[in-house]
CSV table of C-alpha atoms in Angstrom, one decimal:
chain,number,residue,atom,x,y,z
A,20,UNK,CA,15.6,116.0,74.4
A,21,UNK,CA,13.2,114.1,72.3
A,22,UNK,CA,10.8,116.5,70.4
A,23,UNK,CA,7.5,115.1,69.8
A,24,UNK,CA,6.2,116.9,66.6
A,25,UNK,CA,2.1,116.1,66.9
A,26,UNK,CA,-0.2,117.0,63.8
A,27,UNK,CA,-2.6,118.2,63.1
A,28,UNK,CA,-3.0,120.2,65.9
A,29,UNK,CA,-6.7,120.8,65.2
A,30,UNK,CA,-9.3,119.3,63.1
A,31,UNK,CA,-13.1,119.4,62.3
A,32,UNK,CA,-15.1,116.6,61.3
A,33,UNK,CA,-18.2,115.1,62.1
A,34,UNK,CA,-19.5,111.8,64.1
A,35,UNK,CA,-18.6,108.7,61.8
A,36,UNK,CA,-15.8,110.2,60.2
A,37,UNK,CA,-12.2,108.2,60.4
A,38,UNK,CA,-9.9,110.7,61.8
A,39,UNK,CA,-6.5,110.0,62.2
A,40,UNK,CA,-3.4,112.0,64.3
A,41,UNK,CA,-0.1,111.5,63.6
A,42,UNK,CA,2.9,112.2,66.0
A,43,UNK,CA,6.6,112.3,65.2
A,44,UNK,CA,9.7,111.9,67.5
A,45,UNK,CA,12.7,113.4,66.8
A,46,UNK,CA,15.0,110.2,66.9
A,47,UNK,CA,13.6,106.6,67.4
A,48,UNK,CA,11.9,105.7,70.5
A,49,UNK,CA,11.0,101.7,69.4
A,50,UNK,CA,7.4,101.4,70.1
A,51,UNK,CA,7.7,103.7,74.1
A,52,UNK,CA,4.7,105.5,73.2
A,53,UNK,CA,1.2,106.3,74.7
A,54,UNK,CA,-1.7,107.8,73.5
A,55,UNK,CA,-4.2,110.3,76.1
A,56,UNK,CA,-7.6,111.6,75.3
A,57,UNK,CA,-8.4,114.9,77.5
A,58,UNK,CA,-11.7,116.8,78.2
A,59,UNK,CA,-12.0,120.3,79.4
A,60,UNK,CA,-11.2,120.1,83.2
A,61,UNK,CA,-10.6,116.5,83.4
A,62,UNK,CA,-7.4,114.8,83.6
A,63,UNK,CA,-5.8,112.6,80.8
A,64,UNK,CA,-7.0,108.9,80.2
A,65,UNK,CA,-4.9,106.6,78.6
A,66,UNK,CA,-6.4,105.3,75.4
A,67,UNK,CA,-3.3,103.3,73.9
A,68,UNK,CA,0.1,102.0,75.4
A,69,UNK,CA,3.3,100.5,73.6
A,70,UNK,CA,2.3,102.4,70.5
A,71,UNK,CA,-0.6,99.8,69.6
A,72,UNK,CA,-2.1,98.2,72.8
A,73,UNK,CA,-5.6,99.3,73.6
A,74,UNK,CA,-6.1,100.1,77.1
A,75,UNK,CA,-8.8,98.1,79.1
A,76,UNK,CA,-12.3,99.4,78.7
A,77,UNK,CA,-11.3,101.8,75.6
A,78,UNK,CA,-13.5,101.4,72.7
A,79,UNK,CA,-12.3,99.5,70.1
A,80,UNK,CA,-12.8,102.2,67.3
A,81,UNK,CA,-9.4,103.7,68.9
A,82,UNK,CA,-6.0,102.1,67.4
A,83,UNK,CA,-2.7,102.9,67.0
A,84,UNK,CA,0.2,102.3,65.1
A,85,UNK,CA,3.9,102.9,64.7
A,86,UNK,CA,7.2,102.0,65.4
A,87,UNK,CA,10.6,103.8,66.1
A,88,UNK,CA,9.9,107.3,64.9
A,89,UNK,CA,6.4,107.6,62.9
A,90,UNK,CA,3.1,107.2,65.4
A,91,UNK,CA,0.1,107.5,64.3
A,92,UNK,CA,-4.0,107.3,66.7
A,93,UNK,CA,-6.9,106.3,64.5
A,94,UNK,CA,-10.0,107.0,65.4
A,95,UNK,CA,-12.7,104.8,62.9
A,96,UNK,CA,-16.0,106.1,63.4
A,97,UNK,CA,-16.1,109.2,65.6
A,98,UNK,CA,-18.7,109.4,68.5
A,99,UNK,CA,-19.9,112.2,70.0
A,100,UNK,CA,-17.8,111.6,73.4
A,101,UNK,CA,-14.7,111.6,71.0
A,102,UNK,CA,-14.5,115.4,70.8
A,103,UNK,CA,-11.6,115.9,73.2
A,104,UNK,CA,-7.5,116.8,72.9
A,105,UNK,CA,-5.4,114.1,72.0
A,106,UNK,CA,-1.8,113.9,73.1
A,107,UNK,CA,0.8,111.5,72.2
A,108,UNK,CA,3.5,111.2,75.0
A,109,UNK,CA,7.1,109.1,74.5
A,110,UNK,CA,8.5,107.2,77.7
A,111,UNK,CA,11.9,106.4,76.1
A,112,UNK,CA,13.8,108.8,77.6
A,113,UNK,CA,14.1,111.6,79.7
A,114,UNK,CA,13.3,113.7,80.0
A,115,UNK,CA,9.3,112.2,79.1
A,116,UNK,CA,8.2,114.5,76.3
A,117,UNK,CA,4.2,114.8,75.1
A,118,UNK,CA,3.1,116.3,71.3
A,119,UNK,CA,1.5,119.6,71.6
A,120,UNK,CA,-1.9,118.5,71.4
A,121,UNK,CA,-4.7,117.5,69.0
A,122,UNK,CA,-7.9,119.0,69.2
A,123,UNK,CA,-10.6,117.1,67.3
A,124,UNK,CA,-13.8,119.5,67.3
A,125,UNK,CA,-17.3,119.0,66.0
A,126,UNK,CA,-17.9,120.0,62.5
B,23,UNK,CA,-9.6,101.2,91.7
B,24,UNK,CA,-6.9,102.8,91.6
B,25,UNK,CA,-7.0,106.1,92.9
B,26,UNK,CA,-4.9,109.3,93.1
B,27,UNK,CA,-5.9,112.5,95.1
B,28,UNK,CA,-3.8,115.5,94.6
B,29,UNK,CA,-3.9,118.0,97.4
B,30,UNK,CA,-1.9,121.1,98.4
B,31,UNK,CA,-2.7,123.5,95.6
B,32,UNK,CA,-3.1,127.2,96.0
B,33,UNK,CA,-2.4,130.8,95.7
B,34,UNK,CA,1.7,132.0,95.9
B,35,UNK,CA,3.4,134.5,95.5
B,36,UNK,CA,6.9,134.5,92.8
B,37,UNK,CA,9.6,133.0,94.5
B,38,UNK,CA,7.5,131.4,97.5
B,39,UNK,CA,7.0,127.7,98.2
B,40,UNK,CA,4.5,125.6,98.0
B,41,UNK,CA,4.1,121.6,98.7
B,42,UNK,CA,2.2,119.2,96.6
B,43,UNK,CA,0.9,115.7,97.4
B,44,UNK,CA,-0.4,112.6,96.2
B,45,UNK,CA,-2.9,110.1,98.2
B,46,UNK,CA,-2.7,106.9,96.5
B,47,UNK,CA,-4.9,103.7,96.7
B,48,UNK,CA,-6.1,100.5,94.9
B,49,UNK,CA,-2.7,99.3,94.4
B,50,UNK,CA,1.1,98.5,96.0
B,51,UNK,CA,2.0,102.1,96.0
B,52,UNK,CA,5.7,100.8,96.8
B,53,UNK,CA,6.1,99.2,93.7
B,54,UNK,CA,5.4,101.8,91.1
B,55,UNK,CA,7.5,104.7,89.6
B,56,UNK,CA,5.5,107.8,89.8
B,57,UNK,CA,5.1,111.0,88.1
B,58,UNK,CA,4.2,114.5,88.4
B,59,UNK,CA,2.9,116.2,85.5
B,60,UNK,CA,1.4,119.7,84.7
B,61,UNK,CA,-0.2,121.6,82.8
B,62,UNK,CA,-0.4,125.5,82.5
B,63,UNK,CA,-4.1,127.4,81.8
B,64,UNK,CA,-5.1,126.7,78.3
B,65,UNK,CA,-1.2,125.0,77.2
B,66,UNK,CA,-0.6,121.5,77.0
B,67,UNK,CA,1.1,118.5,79.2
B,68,UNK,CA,4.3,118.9,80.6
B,69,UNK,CA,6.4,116.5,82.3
B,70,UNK,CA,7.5,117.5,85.5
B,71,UNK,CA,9.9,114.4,87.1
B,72,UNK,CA,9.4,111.5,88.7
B,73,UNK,CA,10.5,109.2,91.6
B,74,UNK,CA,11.2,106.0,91.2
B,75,UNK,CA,10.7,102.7,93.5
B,76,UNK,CA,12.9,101.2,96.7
B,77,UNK,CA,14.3,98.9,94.3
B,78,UNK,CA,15.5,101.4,92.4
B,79,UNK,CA,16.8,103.4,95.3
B,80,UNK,CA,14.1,106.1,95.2
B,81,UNK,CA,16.0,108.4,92.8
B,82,UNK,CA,14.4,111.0,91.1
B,83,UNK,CA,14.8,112.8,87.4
B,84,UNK,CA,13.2,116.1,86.9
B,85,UNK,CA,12.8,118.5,84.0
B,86,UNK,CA,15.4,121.3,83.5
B,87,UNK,CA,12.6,123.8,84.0
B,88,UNK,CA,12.5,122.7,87.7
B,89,UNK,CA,15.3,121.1,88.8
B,90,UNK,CA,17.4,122.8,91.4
B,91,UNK,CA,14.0,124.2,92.6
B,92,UNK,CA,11.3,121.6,93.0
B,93,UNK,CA,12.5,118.2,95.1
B,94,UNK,CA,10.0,115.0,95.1
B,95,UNK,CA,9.7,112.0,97.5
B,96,UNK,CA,7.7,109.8,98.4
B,97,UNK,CA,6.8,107.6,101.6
B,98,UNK,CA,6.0,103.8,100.9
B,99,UNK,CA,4.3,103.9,104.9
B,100,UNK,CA,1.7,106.6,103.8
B,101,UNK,CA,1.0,105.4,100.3
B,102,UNK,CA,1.8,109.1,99.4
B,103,UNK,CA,4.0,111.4,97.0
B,104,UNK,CA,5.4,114.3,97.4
B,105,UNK,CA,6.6,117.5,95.3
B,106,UNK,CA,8.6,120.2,97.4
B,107,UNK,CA,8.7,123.7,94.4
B,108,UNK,CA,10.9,126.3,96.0
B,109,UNK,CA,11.8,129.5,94.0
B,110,UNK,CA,8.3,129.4,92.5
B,111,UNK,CA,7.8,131.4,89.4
B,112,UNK,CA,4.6,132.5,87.3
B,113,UNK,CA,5.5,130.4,84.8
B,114,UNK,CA,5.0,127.3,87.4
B,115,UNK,CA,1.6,128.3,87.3
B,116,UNK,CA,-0.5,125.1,86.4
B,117,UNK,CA,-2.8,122.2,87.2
B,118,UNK,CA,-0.2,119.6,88.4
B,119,UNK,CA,-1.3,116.1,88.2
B,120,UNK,CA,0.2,112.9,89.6
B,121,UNK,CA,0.3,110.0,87.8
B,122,UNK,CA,0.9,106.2,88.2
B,123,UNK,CA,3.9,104.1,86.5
B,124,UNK,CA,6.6,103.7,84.1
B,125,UNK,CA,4.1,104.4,81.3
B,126,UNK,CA,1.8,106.8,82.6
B,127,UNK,CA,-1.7,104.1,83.1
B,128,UNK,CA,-3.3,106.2,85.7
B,129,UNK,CA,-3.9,109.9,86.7
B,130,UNK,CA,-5.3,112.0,89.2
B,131,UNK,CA,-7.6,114.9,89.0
B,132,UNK,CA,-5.0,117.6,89.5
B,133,UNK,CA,-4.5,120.7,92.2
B,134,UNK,CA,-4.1,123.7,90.6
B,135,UNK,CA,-0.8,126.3,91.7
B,136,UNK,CA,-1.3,129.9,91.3
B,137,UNK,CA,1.8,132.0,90.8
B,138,UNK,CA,1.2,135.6,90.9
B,139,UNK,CA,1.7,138.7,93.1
């Protein structure tokens, strides 16, 4: 199985900060990677696909980058609707395998 | 819009059965892979399996922490999807979602299974 190794897997900052989360697969996956923002009792929305394509309607402060084994989610200014759990999730094999979570928090 | 209703959730006791499905809409249901997913109180996402499309003969792929016990499928007439979990555990306690595609686009709000005596 593919292990998905997200950090951190909490962080504090405040609106405007640049806040970035990094996730790491166990072997190389190319670019078979999605990022998912969740709120408390909502499901996941997909924020990036292929590692760096920005979902329709997703602001454009979100990005990501990354190829093969290194991912990271950047977030540029942080909004107050931001403050969520990220997870990274690998579609490259089975079985599909998210990270553990990111939970970005006000400061 | 696409849309994904999740129904069937509830209250079992260890080593009962429950069955979970998906009403889908806003799009040709027949032509997507789809997922299940879950997520136990307070833990992360977990894949669960998948089925995929006629053209790819319907098979399936599950997780090893439910296969032998939990069977999905799907009807193309009904726009619907389908997970069958036998043998239930407290550990399959969880909000399981369906989701949409080989890549995850789309979600559904989840219905939450209750293991526990």
């Amino acid at each position: 199985d593919i292990q998905m190794t997200q950090s951190p897997s909490s962080l504090s900052a405040s609106v405007g900060d640049r806040v970035t989360i990094s996730c790491r697969a166990s072997q190389g996956i190319r670019n078979d990677l999605g990022w998912y923002q969740q709120k408390p009792g909502k499901a996941p929305k997909r924020l990036i696909y292929g590692a760096s394509s920005l979902e329709s309607g997703v602001p454009s402060r979100f990005s990501g980058s990354g190829s093969g084994t290194e991912f990271t989610l950047t977030i540029s200014s942080l909004q107050p609707e931001d403050f969520a759990t990220y997870y990274c999730l690998q579609h490259n094999s089975y079985p599909r395998t998210f990270g553990q979570g990111t939970k970005v928090e006000i400061k | 819009e696409v849309q994904l209703v999740e129904s069937g959730g509830g209250l079992v006791q260890p080593g009962g059965s429950l069955r979970l499905s998906c009403a889908a809409s806003g799009f040709s249901f027949s032509d997507y892979y789809m997922d299940w997913v879950r997520q136990a109180p307070g833990k992360g996402l977990e894949w669960v399996g998948r089925s995929r499309d006629k053209a790819n003969g319907y098979t399936t792929e599950y997780a090893a922490s439910v296969k032998g016990r939990f069977t999905i499928s799907r009807d193309d007439s009904k726009n619907s999807l389908h997970v069958q979990m036998n043998s239930l555990k407290t550990e399959d306690t969880a909000v399981y979602y369906c989701v949409r595609g080989y890549q995850f686009d789309s979600w559904g709000q989840g219905t939450l299974v209750t293991v526990s005596s």
